[in-house]
Amino acid sequence: MEKTLYLVRHGQTLFNVQEKIQGWCDSPLTQQGIDQAKTAKKYFQARSVEFDQCFTSTSERASDTLEYITDRPYIRLKGLKEWNFGCLEGESAVVTPPLPFRDFFVAYGGESEETFQKRTAKTCEELLQNKGKTFLAVTHGAFCARFRAYWNESSIPELRLVNSKQTIGNCCIFKYRYSQSTFRLVEIVSHKQQKTFLS
């Protein structure tokens, strides 16, 4: 049976505004982040999308975002957490090297890119083994990027990952189809596109 996964980045946070490395540490949603999540909710409602199962990272910024998107009960999964940046978390983003990061954060107690990317794929495949056909998972920017790169086999050319420097905005929605143990990216909807759709 084919299943659908909506992978959503959390809303804007205080650390996003301050341009700090967030990772496994946390900061609260800003009012703009709350508004972004409410827009995502309206977008799903306008398209009559109903979730059979909902999941979120254990980070509060992700679970708070999910609660603004839907009233359905949800499961928190550590596997949906952001890349672990080690002791650099909370520091200014200027200390990070140019992309790709590869193993840069390992020296600071964080995850390697390969380990993190495998975690994104394993977690999403495992959560889709639950009952249901339509799933929501609220997670993080790097998680969405590395998962997308892992399954960079979209049949829609303009959705293919052209370069690793593409940014993923807050509350960006990635729609995947899943069948025969394979994820296929079929749609990307930015916050701006969500607002345009609703206007």
CSV table of C-alpha atoms in Angstrom, one decimal:
chain,number,residue,atom,x,y,z
A,1,MET,CA,0.0,0.0,0.0
A,2,GLU,CA,1.3,3.4,-0.9
A,3,LYS,CA,1.6,5.9,1.9
A,4,THR,CA,2.1,9.6,2.2
A,5,LEU,CA,4.6,11.4,4.5
A,6,TYR,CA,4.4,15.1,5.1
A,7,LEU,CA,7.8,16.2,6.5
A,8,VAL,CA,7.6,19.7,8.0
A,9,ARG,CA,10.3,21.9,9.4
A,10,HIS,CA,9.4,23.7,12.7
A,11,GLY,CA,8.4,27.4,12.8
A,12,GLN,CA,10.9,30.2,13.3
A,13,THR,CA,12.6,30.3,16.7
A,14,LEU,CA,14.5,32.8,18.8
A,15,PHE,CA,17.8,31.1,17.8
A,16,ASN,CA,16.9,31.3,14.1
A,17,VAL,CA,16.5,35.1,14.5
A,18,GLN,CA,19.7,35.4,16.5
A,19,GLU,CA,21.5,33.2,13.9
A,20,LYS,CA,22.7,30.7,16.5
A,21,ILE,CA,23.4,27.0,16.0
A,22,GLN,CA,20.4,25.1,17.5
A,23,GLY,CA,20.8,21.3,17.0
A,24,TRP,CA,19.8,19.3,20.0
A,25,CYS,CA,19.5,22.4,22.2
A,26,ASP,CA,16.3,24.3,22.0
A,27,SER,CA,14.7,27.8,21.9
A,28,PRO,CA,11.1,28.9,21.8
A,29,LEU,CA,9.0,29.7,18.7
A,30,THR,CA,8.8,33.4,17.9
A,31,GLN,CA,5.4,34.9,17.1
A,32,GLN,CA,6.3,34.7,13.5
A,33,GLY,CA,7.0,31.0,14.0
A,34,ILE,CA,3.6,30.5,15.6
A,35,ASP,CA,2.0,32.3,12.7
A,36,GLN,CA,3.8,30.1,10.2
A,37,ALA,CA,2.6,27.0,11.9
A,38,LYS,CA,-1.0,28.3,11.9
A,39,THR,CA,-0.7,29.0,8.2
A,40,ALA,CA,0.5,25.4,7.6
A,41,LYS,CA,-2.6,24.2,9.5
A,42,LYS,CA,-4.9,26.3,7.2
A,43,TYR,CA,-3.0,24.9,4.2
A,44,PHE,CA,-3.6,21.3,5.2
A,45,GLN,CA,-7.2,22.1,6.1
A,46,ALA,CA,-7.8,23.8,2.7
A,47,ARG,CA,-6.6,20.7,0.9
A,48,SER,CA,-8.6,18.4,3.2
A,49,VAL,CA,-5.5,16.5,4.4
A,50,GLU,CA,-6.3,14.3,7.4
A,51,PHE,CA,-3.4,12.6,9.2
A,52,ASP,CA,-3.7,9.0,10.4
A,53,GLN,CA,-0.5,9.3,12.5
A,54,CYS,CA,1.5,12.3,13.7
A,55,PHE,CA,5.1,12.4,15.0
A,56,THR,CA,7.5,15.0,16.1
A,57,SER,CA,11.0,15.5,17.3
A,58,THR,CA,11.5,15.6,21.0
A,59,SER,CA,12.6,19.2,20.7
A,60,GLU,CA,9.9,21.6,22.0
A,61,ARG,CA,10.1,23.8,19.0
A,62,ALA,CA,9.0,20.9,16.8
A,63,SER,CA,6.2,19.6,19.2
A,64,ASP,CA,4.9,23.2,19.6
A,65,THR,CA,4.7,23.6,15.9
A,66,LEU,CA,2.9,20.3,15.5
A,67,GLU,CA,0.3,21.4,18.1
A,68,TYR,CA,-0.5,24.5,16.1
A,69,ILE,CA,-0.8,22.4,12.9
A,70,THR,CA,-3.1,19.7,14.3
A,71,ASP,CA,-5.1,18.7,17.3
A,72,ARG,CA,-4.4,15.0,16.8
A,73,PRO,CA,-2.4,13.1,19.4
A,74,TYR,CA,1.2,12.5,18.4
A,75,ILE,CA,4.3,10.5,19.3
A,76,ARG,CA,7.6,12.2,20.1
A,77,LEU,CA,10.7,10.5,18.5
A,78,LYS,CA,14.3,11.2,19.3
A,79,GLY,CA,15.2,9.9,15.8
A,80,LEU,CA,13.5,13.0,14.4
A,81,LYS,CA,15.8,15.4,16.2
A,82,GLU,CA,18.1,17.8,14.4
A,83,TRP,CA,21.7,17.1,13.6
A,84,ASN,CA,23.8,17.0,16.8
A,85,PHE,CA,26.3,19.8,16.6
A,86,GLY,CA,28.0,18.9,19.9
A,87,CYS,CA,29.5,21.7,22.1
A,88,LEU,CA,29.0,24.3,19.3
A,89,GLU,CA,25.3,24.4,19.9
A,90,GLY,CA,24.2,27.8,21.1
A,91,GLU,CA,27.2,29.4,19.4
A,92,SER,CA,26.9,31.9,16.6
A,93,ALA,CA,26.4,30.3,13.2
A,94,VAL,CA,29.5,32.1,11.9
A,95,VAL,CA,31.7,29.4,13.4
A,96,THR,CA,30.3,26.8,11.0
A,97,PRO,CA,32.3,26.0,7.8
A,98,PRO,CA,30.8,26.2,4.3
A,99,LEU,CA,28.6,23.4,3.3
A,100,PRO,CA,28.9,20.4,3.1
A,101,PHE,CA,29.7,19.9,6.8
A,102,ARG,CA,30.7,16.2,6.5
A,103,ASP,CA,32.5,15.2,9.8
A,104,PHE,CA,33.2,18.8,11.0
A,105,PHE,CA,31.0,18.4,14.1
A,106,VAL,CA,32.5,15.1,15.2
A,107,ALA,CA,35.5,16.9,16.8
A,108,TYR,CA,33.1,18.8,18.9
A,109,GLY,CA,31.1,15.8,20.1
A,110,GLY,CA,28.5,16.0,17.4
A,111,GLU,CA,27.3,13.6,14.7
A,112,SER,CA,29.0,12.9,11.4
A,113,GLU,CA,27.0,13.7,8.3
A,114,GLU,CA,26.8,10.0,7.3
A,115,THR,CA,25.5,8.9,10.7
A,116,PHE,CA,23.0,11.7,10.8
A,117,GLN,CA,21.7,11.0,7.3
A,118,LYS,CA,21.3,7.3,8.0
A,119,ARG,CA,19.3,8.3,11.1
A,120,THR,CA,16.9,10.4,9.0
A,121,ALA,CA,16.2,7.6,6.6
A,122,LYS,CA,15.9,4.9,9.3
A,123,THR,CA,13.5,7.0,11.4
A,124,CYS,CA,11.1,7.9,8.7
A,125,GLU,CA,11.0,4.4,7.3
A,126,GLU,CA,10.2,3.0,10.8
A,127,LEU,CA,7.5,5.5,11.6
A,128,LEU,CA,5.7,4.6,8.4
A,129,GLN,CA,5.4,1.0,9.5
A,130,ASN,CA,2.6,2.2,11.8
A,131,LYS,CA,-1.0,1.8,10.8
A,132,GLY,CA,-2.4,4.4,8.5
A,133,LYS,CA,-1.9,5.9,5.1
A,134,THR,CA,-1.2,9.6,5.7
A,135,PHE,CA,1.5,10.7,8.1
A,136,LEU,CA,2.8,14.0,9.5
A,137,ALA,CA,6.3,14.4,11.0
A,138,VAL,CA,7.5,17.8,12.3
A,139,THR,CA,11.3,18.0,12.4
A,140,HIS,CA,14.2,20.3,11.6
A,141,GLY,CA,15.9,22.0,8.6
A,142,ALA,CA,19.0,19.9,8.4
A,143,PHE,CA,16.9,16.7,8.9
A,144,CYS,CA,14.7,17.7,6.0
A,145,ALA,CA,17.8,18.4,3.8
A,146,ARG,CA,19.7,15.2,4.6
A,147,PHE,CA,16.6,13.1,4.2
A,148,ARG,CA,15.9,14.7,0.9
A,149,ALA,CA,19.5,14.1,-0.3
A,150,TYR,CA,19.3,10.4,0.8
A,151,TRP,CA,16.2,9.9,-1.4
A,152,ASN,CA,17.3,12.2,-4.2
A,153,GLU,CA,15.4,10.1,-6.8
A,154,SER,CA,12.4,12.3,-7.5
A,155,SER,CA,10.7,11.8,-10.9
A,156,ILE,CA,10.0,15.6,-11.0
A,157,PRO,CA,13.3,17.2,-12.2
A,158,GLU,CA,12.7,20.6,-10.6
A,159,LEU,CA,12.4,18.9,-7.2
A,160,ARG,CA,15.8,17.3,-7.4
A,161,LEU,CA,18.5,18.6,-5.0
A,162,VAL,CA,20.5,20.9,-7.2
A,163,ASN,CA,23.0,22.0,-4.6
A,164,SER,CA,23.5,21.6,-0.9
A,165,LYS,CA,23.3,25.3,-0.2
A,166,GLN,CA,19.6,25.5,-0.8
A,167,THR,CA,17.9,26.8,2.3
A,168,ILE,CA,14.8,25.2,3.8
A,169,GLY,CA,12.5,27.9,5.3
A,170,ASN,CA,10.6,27.5,8.5
A,171,CYS,CA,7.4,25.4,8.2
A,172,CYS,CA,8.4,24.3,4.7
A,173,ILE,CA,6.4,21.2,3.7
A,174,PHE,CA,7.9,18.2,1.9
A,175,LYS,CA,5.4,15.7,0.5
A,176,TYR,CA,6.7,12.2,-0.1
A,177,ARG,CA,5.1,9.0,-1.5
A,178,TYR,CA,6.3,5.8,0.0
A,179,SER,CA,5.9,2.3,-1.5
A,180,GLN,CA,8.2,-0.7,-1.9
A,181,SER,CA,10.5,0.6,0.8
A,182,THR,CA,11.2,3.8,-1.3
A,183,PHE,CA,10.5,7.4,-0.7
A,184,ARG,CA,9.7,9.7,-3.7
A,185,LEU,CA,9.5,13.4,-3.3
A,186,VAL,CA,6.5,14.8,-5.1
A,187,GLU,CA,5.9,18.3,-3.8
A,188,ILE,CA,7.7,21.1,-1.8
A,189,VAL,CA,5.6,23.9,-0.4
A,190,SER,CA,7.3,26.9,1.2
A,191,HIS,CA,5.6,29.1,3.8
A,192,LYS,CA,5.2,31.8,1.1
A,193,GLN,CA,3.5,29.3,-1.3
A,194,GLN,CA,1.2,28.2,1.5
A,195,LYS,CA,0.0,31.8,2.0
A,196,THR,CA,-0.4,32.3,-1.7
A,197,PHE,CA,-2.5,29.2,-1.9
A,198,LEU,CA,-4.8,30.5,0.8
A,199,SER,CA,-5.2,34.0,-0.5
